[in-house]
Amino acid sequence: MSSIGDLIELGNRQDPEGIRVRGLVPGEFEAYVRILHPAWADESRERHVTWAEIAAASGARLDGTVSFRRITVSPGSDIPLGPQGAWAEDATPLTGTLPEEETKALLNLLTPSAVCWFVLWEGWDGLRLDPQQVSVLWHGNPHLVYRGPIEVLRRFEWSRRWQIPHLWFADDRTWCVGSDIEAYDTYVGGSVDLVERIVAAPELEALRVHPEDLAIVLGEWGIVR
């Protein structure tokens, strides 16, 4: 069984094109899935919309590798700079964390584990710091390592805002969840059965992906493809 240090090293391996799915959920799993964070319909933030709804309205293609910005404009159109594309900035999905409702839905699908590992960026406001806390470098940023039961995520004791860890996994490595600090999506690696249940969950908008898919493309802002 790999140590947490081995997994951190595996995820931190450099790739000239960006960060691949296996970089956010390091390890060798049977299947992988991308959970899309819902956006708001407009700046009033009264109603959520799925990526599928946005893509249908713009006529854009939606699959496991398409970024949020690319579904906000019609095919062949120029895309405004920035990760939000043509979408109103105040209506974009949460970055770096799966929303609370979707997190609880995911927790109900994961195999319970008495012990889990949690890796969380130490810069979040109000994060409880322990002088003896182990710190690791994860994708260029210092992160704190916690260990405890999975139920701690339901109680939310990390900081003053809703925030799940950027990397968390069962001690027996049966599943792993990863979210980039600035991304609009969350990735899960696990068994084929787990991925099938996540894709089928009505509370989640999820797409199957391959570990070699690019989750984050370096320098893509302003590029039409």
mmCIF file of N, CA, C and O in Angstrom, residues 58-125:
data_model
loop_
_atom_site.group_PDB
_atom_site.id
_atom_site.type_symbol
_atom_site.label_atom_id
_atom_site.label_comp_id
_atom_site.label_asym_id
_atom_site.label_seq_id
_atom_site.Cartn_x
_atom_site.Cartn_y
_atom_site.Cartn_z
ATOM 1 N N SER A 58 -26.123 27.004 -25.520
ATOM 2 C CA SER A 58 -25.110 27.591 -26.391
ATOM 3 C C SER A 58 -24.810 26.721 -27.606
ATOM 4 O O SER A 58 -24.162 27.173 -28.555
ATOM 5 N N GLY A 59 -25.266 25.467 -27.563
ATOM 6 C CA GLY A 59 -24.964 24.551 -28.657
ATOM 7 C C GLY A 59 -23.575 23.960 -28.566
ATOM 8 O O GLY A 59 -23.065 23.355 -29.519
ATOM 9 N N ALA A 60 -22.936 24.114 -27.418
ATOM 10 C CA ALA A 60 -21.564 23.651 -27.228
ATOM 11 C C ALA A 60 -21.525 22.160 -26.925
ATOM 12 O O ALA A 60 -22.504 21.565 -26.462
ATOM 13 N N ARG A 61 -20.375 21.558 -27.165
ATOM 14 C CA ARG A 61 -20.151 20.151 -26.855
ATOM 15 C C ARG A 61 -19.812 20.021 -25.376
ATOM 16 O O ARG A 61 -19.069 20.810 -24.828
ATOM 17 N N LEU A 62 -20.352 18.997 -24.735
ATOM 18 C CA LEU A 62 -20.024 18.735 -23.336
ATOM 19 C C LEU A 62 -19.588 17.288 -23.187
ATOM 20 O O LEU A 62 -20.342 16.367 -23.501
ATOM 21 N N ASP A 63 -18.349 17.116 -22.723
ATOM 22 C CA ASP A 63 -17.875 15.773 -22.410
ATOM 23 C C ASP A 63 -16.922 15.870 -21.223
ATOM 24 O O ASP A 63 -16.775 16.942 -20.625
ATOM 25 N N GLY A 64 -16.275 14.773 -20.891
ATOM 26 C CA GLY A 64 -15.450 14.737 -19.690
ATOM 27 C C GLY A 64 -14.238 15.629 -19.703
ATOM 28 O O GLY A 64 -13.633 15.877 -18.662
ATOM 29 N N THR A 65 -13.847 16.147 -20.875
ATOM 30 C CA THR A 65 -12.637 16.965 -20.962
ATOM 31 C C THR A 65 -12.898 18.443 -21.230
ATOM 32 O O THR A 65 -11.965 19.240 -21.251
ATOM 33 N N VAL A 66 -14.143 18.828 -21.448
ATOM 34 C CA VAL A 66 -14.456 20.221 -21.795
ATOM 35 C C VAL A 66 -14.476 21.095 -20.552
ATOM 36 O O VAL A 66 -15.080 20.743 -19.544
ATOM 37 N N SER A 67 -13.821 22.257 -20.627
ATOM 38 C CA SER A 67 -13.812 23.184 -19.502
ATOM 39 C C SER A 67 -15.092 24.016 -19.476
ATOM 40 O O SER A 67 -15.781 24.151 -20.490
ATOM 41 N N PHE A 68 -15.388 24.596 -18.324
ATOM 42 C CA PHE A 68 -16.614 25.378 -18.166
ATOM 43 C C PHE A 68 -16.676 26.530 -19.160
ATOM 44 O O PHE A 68 -17.723 26.782 -19.779
ATOM 45 N N ARG A 69 -15.570 27.222 -19.348
ATOM 46 C CA ARG A 69 -15.551 28.410 -20.202
ATOM 47 C C ARG A 69 -15.971 28.090 -21.634
ATOM 48 O O ARG A 69 -16.539 28.932 -22.328
ATOM 49 N N ARG A 70 -15.719 26.869 -22.075
ATOM 50 C CA ARG A 70 -15.987 26.520 -23.467
ATOM 51 C C ARG A 70 -17.448 26.177 -23.743
ATOM 52 O O ARG A 70 -17.855 26.120 -24.902
ATOM 53 N N ILE A 71 -18.211 25.939 -22.687
ATOM 54 C CA ILE A 71 -19.633 25.661 -22.912
ATOM 55 C C ILE A 71 -20.474 26.933 -22.820
ATOM 56 O O ILE A 71 -21.680 26.895 -23.042
ATOM 57 N N THR A 72 -19.830 28.067 -22.517
ATOM 58 C CA THR A 72 -20.584 29.315 -22.363
ATOM 59 C C THR A 72 -20.740 30.077 -23.666
ATOM 60 O O THR A 72 -21.422 31.101 -23.704
ATOM 61 N N VAL A 73 -20.123 29.591 -24.745
ATOM 62 C CA VAL A 73 -20.248 30.242 -26.061
ATOM 63 C C VAL A 73 -20.541 29.174 -27.106
ATOM 64 O O VAL A 73 -20.278 27.986 -26.899
ATOM 65 N N SER A 74 -21.074 29.598 -28.228
ATOM 66 C CA SER A 74 -21.380 28.658 -29.305
ATOM 67 C C SER A 74 -20.099 28.178 -29.980
ATOM 68 O O SER A 74 -19.069 28.858 -29.922
ATOM 69 N N PRO A 75 -20.121 27.004 -30.595
ATOM 70 C CA PRO A 75 -18.928 26.470 -31.257
ATOM 71 C C PRO A 75 -18.346 27.459 -32.267
ATOM 72 O O PRO A 75 -19.071 28.079 -33.050
ATOM 73 N N GLY A 76 -17.008 27.632 -32.243
ATOM 74 C CA GLY A 76 -16.335 28.520 -33.171
ATOM 75 C C GLY A 76 -16.275 29.960 -32.731
ATOM 76 O O GLY A 76 -15.585 30.773 -33.355
ATOM 77 N N SER A 77 -17.005 30.325 -31.661
ATOM 78 C CA SER A 77 -16.996 31.706 -31.187
ATOM 79 C C SER A 77 -15.765 31.973 -30.321
ATOM 80 O O SER A 77 -15.232 31.066 -29.692
ATOM 81 N N ASP A 78 -15.336 33.227 -30.293
ATOM 82 C CA ASP A 78 -14.249 33.605 -29.401
ATOM 83 C C ASP A 78 -14.726 33.499 -27.960
ATOM 84 O O ASP A 78 -15.877 33.821 -27.642
ATOM 85 N N ILE A 79 -13.821 33.066 -27.086
ATOM 86 C CA ILE A 79 -14.157 32.909 -25.673
ATOM 87 C C ILE A 79 -13.443 33.986 -24.870
ATOM 88 O O ILE A 79 -12.222 34.130 -24.978
ATOM 89 N N PRO A 80 -14.149 34.780 -24.070
ATOM 90 C CA PRO A 80 -13.494 35.795 -23.246
ATOM 91 C C PRO A 80 -12.445 35.169 -22.334
ATOM 92 O O PRO A 80 -12.548 34.011 -21.930
ATOM 93 N N LEU A 81 -11.429 35.942 -22.010
ATOM 94 C CA LEU A 81 -10.371 35.457 -21.132
ATOM 95 C C LEU A 81 -10.917 35.087 -19.758
ATOM 96 O O LEU A 81 -11.877 35.683 -19.280
ATOM 97 N N GLY A 82 -10.290 34.125 -19.138
ATOM 98 C CA GLY A 82 -10.674 33.737 -17.781
ATOM 99 C C GLY A 82 -11.444 32.437 -17.744
ATOM 100 O O GLY A 82 -12.066 32.036 -18.735
ATOM 101 N N PRO A 83 -11.444 31.764 -16.608
ATOM 102 C CA PRO A 83 -12.099 30.461 -16.495
ATOM 103 C C PRO A 83 -13.610 30.514 -16.631
ATOM 104 O O PRO A 83 -14.238 29.516 -16.966
ATOM 105 N N GLN A 84 -14.233 31.689 -16.386
ATOM 106 C CA GLN A 84 -15.696 31.762 -16.452
ATOM 107 C C GLN A 84 -16.203 31.957 -17.874
ATOM 108 O O GLN A 84 -17.406 31.860 -18.118
ATOM 109 N N GLY A 85 -15.298 32.235 -18.830
ATOM 110 C CA GLY A 85 -15.727 32.430 -20.211
ATOM 111 C C GLY A 85 -16.719 33.573 -20.328
ATOM 112 O O GLY A 85 -16.500 34.661 -19.805
ATOM 113 N N ALA A 86 -17.857 33.327 -20.991
ATOM 114 C CA ALA A 86 -18.874 34.358 -21.186
ATOM 115 C C ALA A 86 -19.905 34.369 -20.073
ATOM 116 O O ALA A 86 -20.874 35.120 -20.134
ATOM 117 N N TRP A 87 -19.717 33.532 -19.053
ATOM 118 C CA TRP A 87 -20.690 33.466 -17.960
ATOM 119 C C TRP A 87 -20.440 34.592 -16.973
ATOM 120 O O TRP A 87 -19.299 35.016 -16.767
ATOM 121 N N ALA A 88 -21.507 35.103 -16.363
ATOM 122 C CA ALA A 88 -21.359 36.171 -15.368
ATOM 123 C C ALA A 88 -20.488 35.685 -14.216
ATOM 124 O O ALA A 88 -20.701 34.596 -13.678
ATOM 125 N N GLU A 89 -19.513 36.487 -13.829
ATOM 126 C CA GLU A 89 -18.556 36.060 -12.807
ATOM 127 C C GLU A 89 -19.225 35.711 -11.487
ATOM 128 O O GLU A 89 -18.821 34.775 -10.794
ATOM 129 N N ASP A 90 -20.279 36.442 -11.118
ATOM 130 C CA ASP A 90 -20.970 36.189 -9.853
ATOM 131 C C ASP A 90 -21.917 34.994 -9.922
ATOM 132 O O ASP A 90 -22.571 34.663 -8.933
ATOM 133 N N ALA A 91 -22.005 34.360 -11.080
ATOM 134 C CA ALA A 91 -22.902 33.218 -11.230
ATOM 135 C C ALA A 91 -22.148 31.920 -11.529
ATOM 136 O O ALA A 91 -22.768 30.889 -11.785
ATOM 137 N N THR A 92 -20.816 31.986 -11.484
ATOM 138 C CA THR A 92 -20.015 30.813 -11.805
ATOM 139 C C THR A 92 -20.055 29.780 -10.679
ATOM 140 O O THR A 92 -20.400 30.098 -9.539
ATOM 141 N N PRO A 93 -19.684 28.534 -10.971
ATOM 142 C CA PRO A 93 -19.662 27.498 -9.934
ATOM 143 C C PRO A 93 -18.637 27.805 -8.841
ATOM 144 O O PRO A 93 -17.734 28.620 -9.024
ATOM 145 N N LEU A 94 -18.787 27.132 -7.710
ATOM 146 C CA LEU A 94 -17.791 27.240 -6.652
ATOM 147 C C LEU A 94 -16.454 26.716 -7.161
ATOM 148 O O LEU A 94 -16.391 25.719 -7.877
ATOM 149 N N THR A 95 -15.378 27.393 -6.797
ATOM 150 C CA THR A 95 -14.052 26.942 -7.197
ATOM 151 C C THR A 95 -13.374 26.203 -6.046
ATOM 152 O O THR A 95 -13.480 26.586 -4.886
ATOM 153 N N GLY A 96 -12.686 25.138 -6.403
ATOM 154 C CA GLY A 96 -11.867 24.430 -5.428
ATOM 155 C C GLY A 96 -12.603 23.608 -4.409
ATOM 156 O O GLY A 96 -11.972 23.034 -3.506
ATOM 157 N N THR A 97 -13.914 23.526 -4.513
ATOM 158 C CA THR A 97 -14.666 22.714 -3.555
ATOM 159 C C THR A 97 -15.999 22.280 -4.142
ATOM 160 O O THR A 97 -16.683 23.071 -4.805
ATOM 161 N N LEU A 98 -16.344 21.048 -3.932
ATOM 162 C CA LEU A 98 -17.673 20.570 -4.282
ATOM 163 C C LEU A 98 -18.667 21.204 -3.313
ATOM 164 O O LEU A 98 -18.408 21.260 -2.115
ATOM 165 N N PRO A 99 -19.797 21.726 -3.793
ATOM 166 C CA PRO A 99 -20.766 22.357 -2.890
ATOM 167 C C PRO A 99 -21.261 21.386 -1.820
ATOM 168 O O PRO A 99 -21.141 20.168 -1.950
ATOM 169 N N GLU A 100 -21.834 21.941 -0.760
ATOM 170 C CA GLU A 100 -22.239 21.134 0.395
ATOM 171 C C GLU A 100 -23.241 20.039 0.035
ATOM 172 O O GLU A 100 -23.084 18.883 0.442
ATOM 173 N N GLU A 101 -24.284 20.381 -0.705
ATOM 174 C CA GLU A 101 -25.316 19.391 -1.037
ATOM 175 C C GLU A 101 -24.722 18.245 -1.845
ATOM 176 O O GLU A 101 -25.009 17.059 -1.589
ATOM 177 N N GLU A 102 -23.876 18.576 -2.829
ATOM 178 C CA GLU A 102 -23.267 17.554 -3.678
ATOM 179 C C GLU A 102 -22.245 16.725 -2.884
ATOM 180 O O GLU A 102 -22.098 15.517 -3.108
ATOM 181 N N THR A 103 -21.545 17.375 -1.944
ATOM 182 C CA THR A 103 -20.588 16.635 -1.115
ATOM 183 C C THR A 103 -21.298 15.577 -0.290
ATOM 184 O O THR A 103 -20.847 14.425 -0.189
ATOM 185 N N LYS A 104 -22.425 15.935 0.303
ATOM 186 C CA LYS A 104 -23.164 14.979 1.122
ATOM 187 C C LYS A 104 -23.719 13.839 0.276
ATOM 188 O O LYS A 104 -23.758 12.679 0.716
ATOM 189 N N ALA A 105 -24.117 14.147 -0.959
ATOM 190 C CA ALA A 105 -24.585 13.094 -1.857
ATOM 191 C C ALA A 105 -23.442 12.145 -2.196
ATOM 192 O O ALA A 105 -23.628 10.916 -2.242
ATOM 193 N N LEU A 106 -22.246 12.693 -2.410
ATOM 194 C CA LEU A 106 -21.086 11.855 -2.702
ATOM 195 C C LEU A 106 -20.711 10.996 -1.496
ATOM 196 O O LEU A 106 -20.406 9.806 -1.648
ATOM 197 N N LEU A 107 -20.750 11.572 -0.309
ATOM 198 C CA LEU A 107 -20.412 10.822 0.897
ATOM 199 C C LEU A 107 -21.320 9.602 1.063
ATOM 200 O O LEU A 107 -20.882 8.548 1.532
ATOM 201 N N ASN A 108 -22.577 9.740 0.669
ATOM 202 C CA ASN A 108 -23.517 8.623 0.785
ATOM 203 C C ASN A 108 -23.181 7.481 -0.168
ATOM 204 O O ASN A 108 -23.649 6.349 0.029
ATOM 205 N N LEU A 109 -22.366 7.760 -1.189
ATOM 206 C CA LEU A 109 -22.024 6.752 -2.184
ATOM 207 C C LEU A 109 -20.678 6.087 -1.917
ATOM 208 O O LEU A 109 -20.417 4.986 -2.406
ATOM 209 N N LEU A 110 -19.815 6.768 -1.176
ATOM 210 C CA LEU A 110 -18.479 6.236 -0.920
ATOM 211 C C LEU A 110 -18.515 5.108 0.100
ATOM 212 O O LEU A 110 -19.333 5.128 1.028
ATOM 213 N N THR A 111 -17.630 4.148 -0.066
ATOM 214 C CA THR A 111 -17.505 3.080 0.918
ATOM 215 C C THR A 111 -17.032 3.679 2.228
ATOM 216 O O THR A 111 -16.004 4.358 2.261
ATOM 217 N N PRO A 112 -17.760 3.475 3.324
ATOM 218 C CA PRO A 112 -17.351 4.061 4.606
ATOM 219 C C PRO A 112 -15.939 3.610 4.991
ATOM 220 O O PRO A 112 -15.545 2.476 4.734
ATOM 221 N N SER A 113 -15.195 4.509 5.581
ATOM 222 C CA SER A 113 -13.849 4.178 6.037
ATOM 223 C C SER A 113 -13.655 4.765 7.430
ATOM 224 O O SER A 113 -13.940 5.945 7.664
ATOM 225 N N ALA A 114 -13.188 3.951 8.353
ATOM 226 C CA ALA A 114 -12.977 4.425 9.717
ATOM 227 C C ALA A 114 -11.913 5.508 9.750
ATOM 228 O O ALA A 114 -11.957 6.415 10.579
ATOM 229 N N VAL A 115 -10.955 5.416 8.843
ATOM 230 C CA VAL A 115 -9.860 6.386 8.799
ATOM 231 C C VAL A 115 -9.693 6.896 7.379
ATOM 232 O O VAL A 115 -9.653 6.116 6.431
ATOM 233 N N CYS A 116 -9.619 8.214 7.244
ATOM 234 C CA CYS A 116 -9.367 8.846 5.949
ATOM 235 C C CYS A 116 -8.231 9.850 6.086
ATOM 236 O O CYS A 116 -7.905 10.306 7.189
ATOM 237 N N TRP A 117 -7.647 10.198 4.967
ATOM 238 C CA TRP A 117 -6.626 11.237 4.906
ATOM 239 C C TRP A 117 -7.223 12.449 4.201
ATOM 240 O O TRP A 117 -7.924 12.314 3.203
ATOM 241 N N PHE A 118 -6.921 13.641 4.713
ATOM 242 C CA PHE A 118 -7.429 14.887 4.155
ATOM 243 C C PHE A 118 -6.254 15.838 3.936
ATOM 244 O O PHE A 118 -5.464 16.083 4.854
ATOM 245 N N VAL A 119 -6.153 16.378 2.725
ATOM 246 C CA VAL A 119 -5.074 17.305 2.376
ATOM 247 C C VAL A 119 -5.726 18.616 1.956
ATOM 248 O O VAL A 119 -6.465 18.665 0.965
ATOM 249 N N LEU A 120 -5.470 19.696 2.704
ATOM 250 C CA LEU A 120 -6.192 20.954 2.531
ATOM 251 C C LEU A 120 -5.229 22.135 2.481
ATOM 252 O O LEU A 120 -4.304 22.230 3.288
ATOM 253 N N TRP A 121 -5.441 23.026 1.498
ATOM 254 C CA TRP A 121 -4.590 24.202 1.360
ATOM 255 C C TRP A 121 -4.564 24.987 2.663
ATOM 256 O O TRP A 121 -5.620 25.325 3.219
ATOM 257 N N GLU A 122 -3.378 25.316 3.138
ATOM 258 C CA GLU A 122 -3.272 25.970 4.446
ATOM 259 C C GLU A 122 -3.625 27.457 4.404
ATOM 260 O O GLU A 122 -3.718 28.106 5.450
ATOM 261 N N GLY A 123 -3.892 27.987 3.211
ATOM 262 C CA GLY A 123 -4.202 29.403 3.101
ATOM 263 C C GLY A 123 -5.659 29.769 3.299
ATOM 264 O O GLY A 123 -6.001 30.953 3.320
ATOM 265 N N TRP A 124 -6.560 28.777 3.445
ATOM 266 C CA TRP A 124 -7.965 29.126 3.631
ATOM 267 C C TRP A 124 -8.171 29.895 4.920
ATOM 268 O O TRP A 124 -7.648 29.551 5.966
ATOM 269 N N ASP A 125 -8.973 30.940 4.834
ATOM 270 C CA ASP A 125 -9.233 31.802 5.986
ATOM 271 C C ASP A 125 -9.844 31.024 7.143
ATOM 272 O O ASP A 125 -10.845 30.319 6.964
#
